[in-house]
Amino acid sequence: MFTKLSRAKVFRDPLYGYIQVNYKIISDLIDSREVQRLRRIRQLSGVSMVFQTAEHSRFTHSLGAYQMANLVIDNVEGMDKVSEYERVVFLIAALLHDIGHGPYSHAFEHVLECSHEDMTVKLILSKETEVNKILSIQDGLAEDVASVIRHDNKHPLIESLVSSQLDVDRMDYLSRDAYMTGATYGHIDYFRILRSMKIIDGTVCVRASGVHSIEAYLMSRYHMYFQVYYHPVARAYETILEGIYERIKDLSMEGVRIDASIVSFLNVLKNNDDIESYIDLDDTNVNGFIKQLTWCSDPVLNKLANAFEKRHLYNFVELVNEPDEKFLDDLKKKYSNMEYGKYFYKNVKVSGVAYMHSPKSDINAIRVLLPDGSLKILDQYSPIIKGLKSSSYKEIERIFYFED
């Protein structure tokens, strides 16, 4: 059904040694404009301001998620019973799952008010994209890949393998981000996890003998979020970026001309269905216009752009530490009364939990296969996870404020 390359294409990778491509359609998708664009978008955005080696791109992660999907196919019992068509849909969805990310990723989403998953679906289905033209060689293929990203329940097994609490996306980014940041608590035994997985009646299960590796994986993810992804310095850097985006948006709504080359950005702000402009946006594009904004006549953009360029970050107060109430009140009044104060004072909350499962989010359930063939939900089987489900919820609230 799908043409194979006469000779496999390989990519060297620090995690897997080699990433192997056997299908021509995968090779063509990797070379597409939309996937190559991911080379110019950092995987970890502002985290590189703290962990200086975290310079890897969304492209390297997307290839990694694809390779993890290959490892699932080769190592998870029961995947041999999945049709070739669904296996290729799985490989493609793993490769393309992040193509909708904007420059500096999540900071861009907050201002655009459109998730990267929604943009991924748009890029897959748009007749304007190279990705869509490549997928169109097979009737219905683009729609099937998009349905996996949307969680339409058309291919429930593939959906859970691409996006759930135990999926190829998370297993690659935890391993890759830990490697690139040097954060040892993010290392996971993904091969042991894969060997413990089994497909039963179209559902992913984990053998009881592999539960320890799942417990370690969930704790690694939990620590990575609070020690790396939510690091206050990384969040301070992204807060400056969000302020720049917000100011540009506000000025554009007022009809004010901005002295920088931001045509594509403005086009997307006005209409996030402008696919051509969206594809034009990446970290390189944003870095270029922020450098121009360091000479901008608008005082807010000038100040924020210079802060971004020079790493002059927001100060922050963590409210969990019960800071002085008078200090907080004075701080809030100062920025409330300040012209443009809303761009320089932000209240930011982040939260996380080690294991999430409820009857309403069944895709997040991790099922344990017992020796007698029966199944139990992970938190019913593991006392550690049962305790984490009720006690690991953590919320951090910080006040970020900018001082000259």
Short mmCIF file of C-alpha atoms in Angstrom, two decimals:
data_model
loop_
_atom_site.label_atom_id
_atom_site.label_comp_id
_atom_site.label_asym_id
_atom_site.label_seq_id
_atom_site.Cartn_x
_atom_site.Cartn_y
_atom_site.Cartn_z
CA MET A 1 0.00 0.00 0.00
CA PHE A 2 2.83 2.42 0.89
CA THR A 3 6.03 2.54 -1.18
CA LYS A 4 9.23 1.68 0.67
CA LEU A 5 12.60 3.26 -0.05
CA SER A 6 15.08 1.05 -1.90
CA ARG A 7 17.55 1.92 0.85
CA ALA A 8 16.53 3.18 4.29
CA LYS A 9 17.32 6.78 5.15
CA VAL A 10 18.95 7.29 8.56
CA PHE A 11 19.46 10.24 10.92
CA ARG A 12 22.02 10.15 13.71
CA ASP A 13 20.51 10.86 17.11
CA PRO A 14 22.05 11.10 20.60
CA LEU A 15 19.21 9.11 22.19
CA TYR A 16 18.58 6.33 19.69
CA GLY A 17 21.85 6.11 17.77
CA TYR A 18 20.03 6.06 14.45
CA ILE A 19 16.54 7.04 13.40
CA GLN A 20 15.55 4.94 10.42
CA VAL A 21 13.09 5.88 7.67
CA ASN A 22 11.79 3.10 5.44
CA TYR A 23 8.67 4.60 3.84
CA LYS A 24 8.92 7.12 1.01
CA ILE A 25 5.95 9.09 2.38
CA ILE A 26 7.76 9.61 5.70
CA SER A 27 10.89 10.76 3.87
CA ASP A 28 8.84 13.19 1.78
CA LEU A 29 7.08 14.56 4.87
CA ILE A 30 10.39 15.12 6.66
CA ASP A 31 11.56 17.17 3.67
CA SER A 32 8.34 19.20 3.54
CA ARG A 33 8.34 22.93 4.24
CA GLU A 34 6.14 22.57 7.32
CA VAL A 35 8.32 19.94 9.02
CA GLN A 36 11.60 21.66 8.08
CA ARG A 37 10.22 24.87 9.62
CA LEU A 38 10.42 23.10 13.00
CA ARG A 39 14.22 23.31 12.78
CA ARG A 40 13.77 27.02 13.45
CA ILE A 41 11.57 26.65 16.54
CA ARG A 42 13.17 25.76 19.87
CA GLN A 43 11.67 22.85 21.73
CA LEU A 44 12.02 24.52 25.13
CA SER A 45 11.58 28.22 24.37
CA GLY A 46 12.79 30.23 27.41
CA VAL A 47 14.27 27.22 29.23
CA SER A 48 17.56 27.84 27.41
CA MET A 49 17.88 31.03 29.49
CA VAL A 50 18.45 28.72 32.48
CA PHE A 51 19.84 25.52 30.97
CA GLN A 52 22.22 26.89 28.35
CA THR A 53 22.50 23.63 26.39
CA ALA A 54 18.73 23.36 25.80
CA GLU A 55 19.05 24.56 22.21
CA HIS A 56 17.35 21.61 20.51
CA SER A 57 14.49 22.17 18.09
CA ARG A 58 10.93 20.95 17.56
CA PHE A 59 12.33 19.17 14.51
CA THR A 60 14.64 16.94 16.56
CA HIS A 61 11.79 16.11 18.92
CA SER A 62 9.40 15.35 16.06
CA LEU A 63 11.91 12.92 14.56
CA GLY A 64 12.35 11.47 18.04
CA ALA A 65 8.60 10.95 18.51
CA TYR A 66 8.54 9.26 15.10
CA GLN A 67 11.39 6.97 16.17
CA MET A 68 9.63 6.18 19.44
CA ALA A 69 6.61 5.15 17.34
CA ASN A 70 8.93 2.83 15.39
CA LEU A 71 10.11 1.33 18.68
CA VAL A 72 6.50 0.81 19.78
CA ILE A 73 5.76 -1.04 16.53
CA ASP A 74 8.86 -3.23 16.93
CA ASN A 75 8.64 -3.94 20.66
CA VAL A 76 5.06 -3.74 21.95
CA GLU A 77 3.29 -7.09 21.90
CA GLY A 78 0.20 -7.00 19.71
CA MET A 79 1.32 -4.24 17.33
CA ASP A 80 1.94 -6.89 14.66
CA LYS A 81 -1.85 -7.37 14.51
CA VAL A 82 -2.37 -3.69 13.65
CA SER A 83 -2.76 -3.14 9.90
CA GLU A 84 0.05 -1.58 7.88
CA TYR A 85 -2.22 1.37 7.10
CA GLU A 86 -2.79 2.14 10.80
CA ARG A 87 0.90 1.67 11.58
CA VAL A 88 1.79 4.25 8.91
CA VAL A 89 -0.93 6.61 10.21
CA PHE A 90 0.71 6.19 13.64
CA LEU A 91 4.19 7.00 12.27
CA ILE A 92 2.90 10.05 10.38
CA ALA A 93 0.87 11.39 13.31
CA ALA A 94 3.91 11.02 15.60
CA LEU A 95 6.08 12.92 13.09
CA LEU A 96 3.55 15.69 12.45
CA HIS A 97 2.03 16.14 15.92
CA ASP A 98 3.91 19.42 16.55
CA ILE A 99 3.89 21.14 13.14
CA GLY A 100 1.30 23.63 14.41
CA HIS A 101 3.61 25.14 17.03
CA GLY A 102 4.22 28.85 16.63
CA PRO A 103 7.42 30.78 17.39
CA TYR A 104 8.49 30.30 20.99
CA SER A 105 5.57 27.87 21.19
CA HIS A 106 3.27 28.38 24.17
CA ALA A 107 3.87 32.11 24.60
CA PHE A 108 2.54 32.55 21.07
CA GLU A 109 -0.55 30.41 21.76
CA HIS A 110 -1.60 32.61 24.68
CA VAL A 111 -1.79 35.69 22.48
CA LEU A 112 -3.13 34.00 19.35
CA GLU A 113 -5.80 32.16 21.38
CA CYS A 114 -5.45 29.12 19.14
CA SER A 115 -3.85 25.87 20.33
CA HIS A 116 -0.98 24.27 18.46
CA GLU A 117 -3.11 21.11 18.11
CA ASP A 118 -5.76 23.11 16.22
CA MET A 119 -3.08 24.66 14.01
CA THR A 120 -1.56 21.22 13.38
CA VAL A 121 -4.91 19.99 12.09
CA LYS A 122 -5.27 23.09 9.89
CA LEU A 123 -1.83 22.52 8.35
CA ILE A 124 -2.55 18.83 7.71
CA LEU A 125 -5.89 19.54 6.02
CA SER A 126 -5.07 22.80 4.19
CA LYS A 127 -4.69 22.44 0.42
CA GLU A 128 -1.97 25.12 0.63
CA THR A 129 0.58 22.97 2.47
CA GLU A 130 3.18 20.55 1.18
CA VAL A 131 2.22 18.16 3.97
CA ASN A 132 -1.34 17.95 2.65
CA LYS A 133 -0.16 17.39 -0.94
CA ILE A 134 2.06 14.52 0.20
CA LEU A 135 -0.71 12.92 2.27
CA SER A 136 -3.14 13.25 -0.63
CA ILE A 137 -1.49 10.35 -2.48
CA GLN A 138 -3.80 8.12 -0.41
CA ASP A 139 -7.52 8.92 -0.22
CA GLY A 140 -8.57 9.79 3.32
CA LEU A 141 -5.04 9.68 4.75
CA ALA A 142 -4.85 13.39 5.65
CA GLU A 143 -8.22 13.21 7.39
CA ASP A 144 -7.22 10.06 9.30
CA VAL A 145 -3.99 11.68 10.54
CA ALA A 146 -5.93 14.81 11.52
CA SER A 147 -8.49 12.69 13.37
CA VAL A 148 -5.70 11.21 15.50
CA ILE A 149 -4.52 14.71 16.47
CA ARG A 150 -8.13 15.76 17.21
CA HIS A 151 -8.91 12.63 19.26
CA ASP A 152 -12.01 11.84 17.20
CA ASN A 153 -11.95 8.23 18.45
CA LYS A 154 -11.73 6.97 14.87
CA HIS A 155 -8.42 5.26 15.61
CA PRO A 156 -8.50 5.04 19.44
CA LEU A 157 -5.40 2.87 19.81
CA ILE A 158 -3.28 5.18 17.66
CA GLU A 159 -4.69 8.24 19.44
CA SER A 160 -3.64 6.87 22.83
CA LEU A 161 -0.15 6.04 21.55
CA VAL A 162 0.32 9.56 20.14
CA SER A 163 -1.27 11.55 22.97
CA SER A 164 -2.11 10.24 26.44
CA GLN A 165 -0.31 9.88 29.76
CA LEU A 166 1.89 7.18 28.24
CA ASP A 167 2.65 8.15 24.66
CA VAL A 168 5.49 8.50 22.17
CA ASP A 169 5.44 12.30 22.46
CA ARG A 170 6.06 12.34 26.22
CA MET A 171 8.55 9.47 26.21
CA ASP A 172 10.71 11.26 23.66
CA TYR A 173 10.52 14.80 25.04
CA LEU A 174 11.23 13.70 28.61
CA SER A 175 14.29 11.72 27.51
CA ARG A 176 15.46 14.40 25.07
CA ASP A 177 14.86 17.38 27.34
CA ALA A 178 16.62 15.65 30.22
CA TYR A 179 19.58 14.87 27.98
CA MET A 180 19.81 18.41 26.59
CA THR A 181 19.36 20.19 29.93
CA GLY A 182 21.45 17.77 32.00
CA ALA A 183 18.49 17.25 34.38
CA THR A 184 19.14 13.69 35.51
CA TYR A 185 15.71 13.22 37.12
CA GLY A 186 14.15 13.29 33.65
CA HIS A 187 15.79 10.09 32.46
CA ILE A 188 13.34 7.25 31.89
CA ASP A 189 13.79 3.57 31.02
CA TYR A 190 11.68 3.82 27.87
CA PHE A 191 12.84 0.46 26.51
CA ARG A 192 11.66 -1.33 29.65
CA ILE A 193 8.37 0.53 29.42
CA LEU A 194 7.88 -0.54 25.79
CA ARG A 195 8.72 -4.16 26.58
CA SER A 196 6.14 -4.18 29.36
CA MET A 197 3.35 -2.84 27.12
CA LYS A 198 0.81 -5.09 25.40
CA ILE A 199 -2.16 -4.42 23.13
CA ILE A 200 -5.34 -6.18 24.29
CA ASP A 201 -8.61 -5.65 22.42
CA GLY A 202 -7.25 -2.48 20.86
CA THR A 203 -6.16 -0.98 24.18
CA VAL A 204 -2.66 -0.36 25.57
CA CYS A 205 -1.93 -2.21 28.81
CA VAL A 206 1.18 -2.52 30.96
CA ARG A 207 2.22 -5.80 32.54
CA ALA A 208 2.35 -5.78 36.33
CA SER A 209 6.08 -6.56 36.14
CA GLY A 210 6.65 -3.21 34.42
CA VAL A 211 4.78 -1.01 36.89
CA HIS A 212 7.96 0.13 38.64
CA SER A 213 9.23 1.65 35.40
CA ILE A 214 5.87 3.41 34.90
CA GLU A 215 6.01 4.82 38.45
CA ALA A 216 9.51 6.15 37.78
CA TYR A 217 8.38 7.63 34.44
CA LEU A 218 5.45 9.50 36.03
CA MET A 219 7.64 10.90 38.79
CA SER A 220 10.29 11.94 36.25
CA ARG A 221 7.68 13.84 34.27
CA TYR A 222 6.38 15.52 37.43
CA HIS A 223 9.86 16.68 38.47
CA MET A 224 10.72 17.87 34.96
CA TYR A 225 7.69 20.15 34.90
CA PHE A 226 8.44 21.88 38.17
CA GLN A 227 12.23 21.89 37.92
CA VAL A 228 12.65 22.62 34.20
CA TYR A 229 9.51 23.59 32.25
CA TYR A 230 8.09 25.83 35.00
CA HIS A 231 11.45 27.22 36.15
CA PRO A 232 10.84 30.84 37.21
CA VAL A 233 13.66 32.27 35.09
CA ALA A 234 12.34 30.49 31.98
CA ARG A 235 8.85 31.76 32.77
CA ALA A 236 10.19 35.31 33.29
CA TYR A 237 11.77 35.24 29.83
CA GLU A 238 8.55 33.99 28.23
CA THR A 239 6.58 36.65 30.13
CA ILE A 240 8.61 39.37 28.39
CA LEU A 241 7.85 37.70 25.07
CA GLU A 242 4.14 37.53 25.85
CA GLY A 243 4.25 41.23 26.72
CA ILE A 244 5.79 42.01 23.31
CA TYR A 245 3.12 39.96 21.54
CA GLU A 246 0.33 41.60 23.57
CA ARG A 247 1.61 45.12 22.89
CA ILE A 248 1.83 44.46 19.15
CA LYS A 249 -1.70 43.07 19.22
CA ASP A 250 -3.05 46.09 21.13
CA LEU A 251 -1.33 48.60 18.84
CA SER A 252 -2.57 46.81 15.73
CA MET A 253 -6.14 46.95 17.04
CA GLU A 254 -5.69 50.72 17.54
CA GLY A 255 -4.43 51.06 13.98
CA VAL A 256 -0.97 52.20 15.09
CA ARG A 257 1.82 51.47 12.62
CA ILE A 258 4.74 49.61 14.17
CA ASP A 259 8.22 50.33 12.82
CA ALA A 260 9.37 46.73 12.33
CA SER A 261 8.89 44.02 9.71
CA ILE A 262 6.03 42.11 11.32
CA VAL A 263 3.67 41.59 8.39
CA SER A 264 3.30 37.82 8.87
CA PHE A 265 2.73 38.23 12.61
CA LEU A 266 0.01 40.84 12.05
CA ASN A 267 -1.61 38.71 9.36
CA VAL A 268 -1.89 35.77 11.75
CA LEU A 269 -3.20 37.98 14.56
CA LYS A 270 -5.98 39.14 12.25
CA ASN A 271 -6.71 35.69 10.85
CA ASN A 272 -5.17 32.46 12.14
CA ASP A 273 -6.43 30.72 9.00
CA ASP A 274 -3.75 32.60 7.05
CA ILE A 275 -1.66 29.47 6.54
CA GLU A 276 1.07 31.08 4.42
CA SER A 277 1.78 33.74 7.05
CA TYR A 278 1.68 31.17 9.85
CA ILE A 279 4.25 28.96 8.15
CA ASP A 280 6.47 32.04 7.68
CA LEU A 281 6.59 32.55 11.45
CA ASP A 282 9.35 30.86 13.45
CA ASP A 283 11.82 31.81 16.18
CA THR A 284 14.20 33.30 13.61
CA ASN A 285 11.46 35.58 12.27
CA VAL A 286 10.49 36.71 15.78
CA ASN A 287 14.09 37.24 16.87
CA GLY A 288 14.58 39.43 13.79
CA PHE A 289 11.66 41.73 14.44
CA ILE A 290 12.38 41.93 18.17
CA LYS A 291 15.88 43.17 17.30
CA GLN A 292 14.25 45.83 15.10
CA LEU A 293 11.92 46.75 17.97
CA THR A 294 14.90 47.68 20.16
CA TRP A 295 14.82 50.95 18.18
CA CYS A 296 11.02 51.18 18.16
CA SER A 297 9.43 54.56 18.89
CA ASP A 298 6.78 52.94 21.08
CA PRO A 299 8.15 53.07 24.65
CA VAL A 300 6.64 49.74 25.72
CA LEU A 301 7.93 47.74 22.76
CA ASN A 302 11.29 49.49 23.00
CA LYS A 303 11.70 48.61 26.67
CA LEU A 304 10.46 45.00 26.33
CA ALA A 305 12.49 44.30 23.20
CA ASN A 306 15.68 45.58 24.82
CA ALA A 307 14.96 43.51 27.92
CA PHE A 308 14.46 40.43 25.74
CA GLU A 309 17.69 41.02 23.82
CA LYS A 310 19.80 41.73 26.91
CA ARG A 311 18.23 39.09 29.18
CA HIS A 312 17.03 41.78 31.57
CA LEU A 313 14.35 39.58 33.10
CA TYR A 314 11.30 40.28 35.22
CA ASN A 315 11.73 39.98 38.97
CA PHE A 316 9.35 37.55 40.61
CA VAL A 317 7.74 36.70 43.92
CA GLU A 318 6.45 33.21 44.68
CA LEU A 319 3.24 33.55 46.65
CA VAL A 320 3.66 30.13 48.25
CA ASN A 321 6.47 31.66 50.29
CA GLU A 322 3.96 34.03 51.96
CA PRO A 323 5.68 37.28 51.02
CA ASP A 324 5.02 40.50 52.86
CA GLU A 325 1.42 41.55 52.15
CA LYS A 326 2.26 45.25 52.25
CA PHE A 327 4.99 44.72 49.66
CA LEU A 328 2.50 42.93 47.38
CA ASP A 329 -0.14 45.62 47.82
CA ASP A 330 2.35 48.38 47.11
CA LEU A 331 3.62 46.49 44.06
CA LYS A 332 0.12 46.03 42.65
CA LYS A 333 -0.80 49.69 43.23
CA LYS A 334 2.43 50.85 41.61
CA TYR A 335 1.76 49.00 38.37
CA SER A 336 -2.01 49.64 38.42
CA ASN A 337 -1.33 53.39 38.48
CA MET A 338 1.51 53.23 35.97
CA GLU A 339 0.88 54.03 32.32
CA TYR A 340 1.26 50.73 30.41
CA GLY A 341 1.64 48.95 33.74
CA LYS A 342 -0.27 45.89 32.52
CA TYR A 343 2.69 44.95 30.30
CA PHE A 344 5.14 45.00 33.20
CA TYR A 345 3.16 43.24 35.93
CA LYS A 346 1.84 39.69 35.49
CA ASN A 347 0.20 37.21 37.83
CA VAL A 348 1.03 33.72 36.52
CA LYS A 349 -0.21 30.36 37.78
CA VAL A 350 1.08 26.94 36.77
CA SER A 351 0.00 23.57 38.08
CA GLY A 352 0.64 19.88 37.64
CA VAL A 353 -0.09 16.43 39.00
CA ALA A 354 1.92 13.22 38.77
CA TYR A 355 -0.97 11.05 37.60
CA MET A 356 -4.31 12.11 36.21
CA HIS A 357 -7.23 9.79 35.68
CA SER A 358 -10.95 10.13 35.90
CA PRO A 359 -13.87 8.34 34.20
CA LYS A 360 -14.33 11.44 32.04
CA SER A 361 -10.76 11.26 30.65
CA ASP A 362 -10.43 7.57 29.93
CA ILE A 363 -7.59 8.10 27.46
CA ASN A 364 -5.40 9.04 30.42
CA ALA A 365 -5.99 5.74 32.20
CA ILE A 366 -2.98 3.43 32.39
CA ARG A 367 -4.20 -0.17 32.63
CA VAL A 368 -2.20 -2.85 34.41
CA LEU A 369 -2.35 -6.45 33.14
CA LEU A 370 -2.24 -8.86 36.09
CA PRO A 371 -0.81 -12.41 35.87
CA ASP A 372 -4.34 -13.89 35.92
CA GLY A 373 -5.26 -11.87 32.82
CA SER A 374 -7.44 -9.32 34.60
CA LEU A 375 -6.95 -5.55 34.29
CA LYS A 376 -6.67 -2.84 36.91
CA ILE A 377 -6.29 0.92 36.56
CA LEU A 378 -2.78 1.94 37.68
CA ASP A 379 -3.87 3.90 40.75
CA GLN A 380 -5.92 0.89 41.91
CA TYR A 381 -2.88 -1.38 41.58
CA SER A 382 0.03 0.80 42.71
CA PRO A 383 -0.11 2.25 46.25
CA ILE A 384 2.53 4.79 45.19
CA ILE A 385 0.39 6.11 42.33
CA LYS A 386 -2.74 5.99 44.49
CA GLY A 387 -1.00 8.27 46.97
CA LEU A 388 0.32 10.54 44.23
CA LYS A 389 -3.11 10.91 42.64
CA SER A 390 -4.44 12.50 45.82
CA SER A 391 -1.33 14.29 47.09
CA SER A 392 0.84 15.32 44.13
CA TYR A 393 -1.28 18.20 42.81
CA LYS A 394 0.88 21.28 42.97
CA GLU A 395 0.15 24.86 42.01
CA ILE A 396 2.65 27.68 41.86
CA GLU A 397 1.51 31.29 41.68
CA ARG A 398 4.08 33.96 40.93
CA ILE A 399 4.01 37.71 40.49
CA PHE A 400 6.35 38.83 37.72
CA TYR A 401 7.23 42.52 37.61
CA PHE A 402 9.68 44.56 35.61
CA GLU A 403 12.03 47.11 37.11
CA ASP A 404 14.54 49.28 35.26
#
